[in-house]
Coordinates of C-alpha atoms in Angstrom, one line a residue:
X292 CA 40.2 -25.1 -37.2
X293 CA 41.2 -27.8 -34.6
X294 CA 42.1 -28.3 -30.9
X295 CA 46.4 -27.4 -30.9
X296 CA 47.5 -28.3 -27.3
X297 CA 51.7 -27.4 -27.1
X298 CA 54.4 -30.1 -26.3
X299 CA 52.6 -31.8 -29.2
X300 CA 49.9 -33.3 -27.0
X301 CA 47.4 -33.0 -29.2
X302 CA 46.8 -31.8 -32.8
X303 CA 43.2 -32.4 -34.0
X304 CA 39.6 -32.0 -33.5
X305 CA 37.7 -30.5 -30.7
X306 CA 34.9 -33.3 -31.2
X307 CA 37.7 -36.2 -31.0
X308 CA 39.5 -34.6 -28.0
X309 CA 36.0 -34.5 -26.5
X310 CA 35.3 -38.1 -27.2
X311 CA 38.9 -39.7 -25.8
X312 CA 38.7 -37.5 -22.9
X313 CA 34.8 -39.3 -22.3
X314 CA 36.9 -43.0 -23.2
X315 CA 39.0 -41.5 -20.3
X316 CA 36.8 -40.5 -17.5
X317 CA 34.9 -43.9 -18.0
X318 CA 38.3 -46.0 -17.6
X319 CA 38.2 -44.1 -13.9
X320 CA 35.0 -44.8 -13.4
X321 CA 33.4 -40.9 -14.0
X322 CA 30.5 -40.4 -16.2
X323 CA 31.6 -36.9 -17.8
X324 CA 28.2 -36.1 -18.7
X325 CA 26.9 -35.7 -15.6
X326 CA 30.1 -33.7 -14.3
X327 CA 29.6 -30.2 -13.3
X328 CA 30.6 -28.1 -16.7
X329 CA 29.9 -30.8 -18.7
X330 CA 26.1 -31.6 -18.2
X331 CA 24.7 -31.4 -22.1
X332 CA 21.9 -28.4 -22.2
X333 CA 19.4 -31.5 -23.3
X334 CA 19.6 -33.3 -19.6
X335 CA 18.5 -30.4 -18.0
X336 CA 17.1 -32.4 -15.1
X337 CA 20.6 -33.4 -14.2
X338 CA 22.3 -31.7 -10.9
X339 CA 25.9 -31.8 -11.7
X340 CA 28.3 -34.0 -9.5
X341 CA 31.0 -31.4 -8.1
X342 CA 34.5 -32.4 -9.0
X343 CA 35.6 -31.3 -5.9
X344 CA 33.3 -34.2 -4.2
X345 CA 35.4 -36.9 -6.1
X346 CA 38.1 -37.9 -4.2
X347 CA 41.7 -36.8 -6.1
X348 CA 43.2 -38.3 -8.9
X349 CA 46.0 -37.0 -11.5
X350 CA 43.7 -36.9 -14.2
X351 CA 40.9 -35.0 -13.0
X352 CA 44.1 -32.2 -14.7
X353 CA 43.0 -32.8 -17.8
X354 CA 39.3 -33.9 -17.4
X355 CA 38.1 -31.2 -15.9
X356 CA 40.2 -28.5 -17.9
X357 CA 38.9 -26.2 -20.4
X358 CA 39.3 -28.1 -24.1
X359 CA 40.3 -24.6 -26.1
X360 CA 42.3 -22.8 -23.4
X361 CA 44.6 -22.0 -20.3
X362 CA 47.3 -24.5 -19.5
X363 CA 48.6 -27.3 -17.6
X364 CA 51.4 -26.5 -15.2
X365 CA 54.4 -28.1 -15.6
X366 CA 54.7 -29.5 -12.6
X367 CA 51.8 -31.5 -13.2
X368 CA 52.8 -32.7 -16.1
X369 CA 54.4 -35.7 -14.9
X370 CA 51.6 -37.0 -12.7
X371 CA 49.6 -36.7 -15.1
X372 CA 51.7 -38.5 -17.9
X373 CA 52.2 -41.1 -14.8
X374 CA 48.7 -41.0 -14.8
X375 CA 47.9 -42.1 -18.6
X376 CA 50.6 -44.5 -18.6
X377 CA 48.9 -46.3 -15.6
X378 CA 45.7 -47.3 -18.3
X379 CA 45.4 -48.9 -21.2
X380 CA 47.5 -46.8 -23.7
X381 CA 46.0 -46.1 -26.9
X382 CA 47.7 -43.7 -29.3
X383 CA 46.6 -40.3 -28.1
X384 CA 46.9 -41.6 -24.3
X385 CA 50.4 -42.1 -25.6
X386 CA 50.8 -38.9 -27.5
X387 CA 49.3 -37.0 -24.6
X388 CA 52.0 -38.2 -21.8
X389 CA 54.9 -38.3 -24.2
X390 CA 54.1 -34.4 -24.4
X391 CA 53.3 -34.1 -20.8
X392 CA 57.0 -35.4 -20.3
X393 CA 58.8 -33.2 -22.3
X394 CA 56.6 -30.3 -21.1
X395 CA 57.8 -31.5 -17.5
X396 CA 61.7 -31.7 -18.9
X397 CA 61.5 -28.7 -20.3
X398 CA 59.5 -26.5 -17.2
X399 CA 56.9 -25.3 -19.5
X400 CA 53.5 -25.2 -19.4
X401 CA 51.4 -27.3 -21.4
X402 CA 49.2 -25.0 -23.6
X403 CA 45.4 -25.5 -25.0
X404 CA 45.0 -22.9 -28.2

């Protein structure tokens, strides 16, 4: 049993999804591990940074969402595939926002099952 996120996004493991969204939140400059719902139970000593203390960006969407459900409104789909396109692509970057796009196109929700 994997990660399925709609608009083909994403089809694969909840440990890989985990690991390019960390690859992610370091291109921005954001240590995920010390973000608040994200803090490991081993660093215990750690007081979580508040995401709302970070000032905005489009892909706080899809760092800070939950990895097995709720969705992605389609109206931010297109920031957020703006977003991804912005960094150095690699192939999920690129599977992610071509998803994100035709989530946008099609006005539906992008959906983590």
């Amino acid at each position: 049993m994997g990660l399925d996120i709609s608009h083909d996004c994403w089809h694969g493991s909840y440990v890989s999804f985990g690991q390019w969204r960390k690859r992610l939140a370091t291109s921005i400059g954001i240590d995920l591990e010390s973000m608040e719902g994200f803090v490991p139970e081993w660093k215990k000593d750690v007081v979580p940074t508040s995401w709302e203390s970070l000032p905005p960006h489009p892909l706080h969407i899809l760092l800070h969402h939950s990895d097995c459900d709720g969705s992605i409104h389609w109206r931010k789909a297109l920031p957020l595939a703006e977003a991804l396109e912005a960094r150095p692509m690699d192939g999920c970057a690129q599977t992610f926002a071509k998803g994100l796009r035709k989530a946008y196109a099609e006005k539906k929700s992008v959906l983590f099952r």
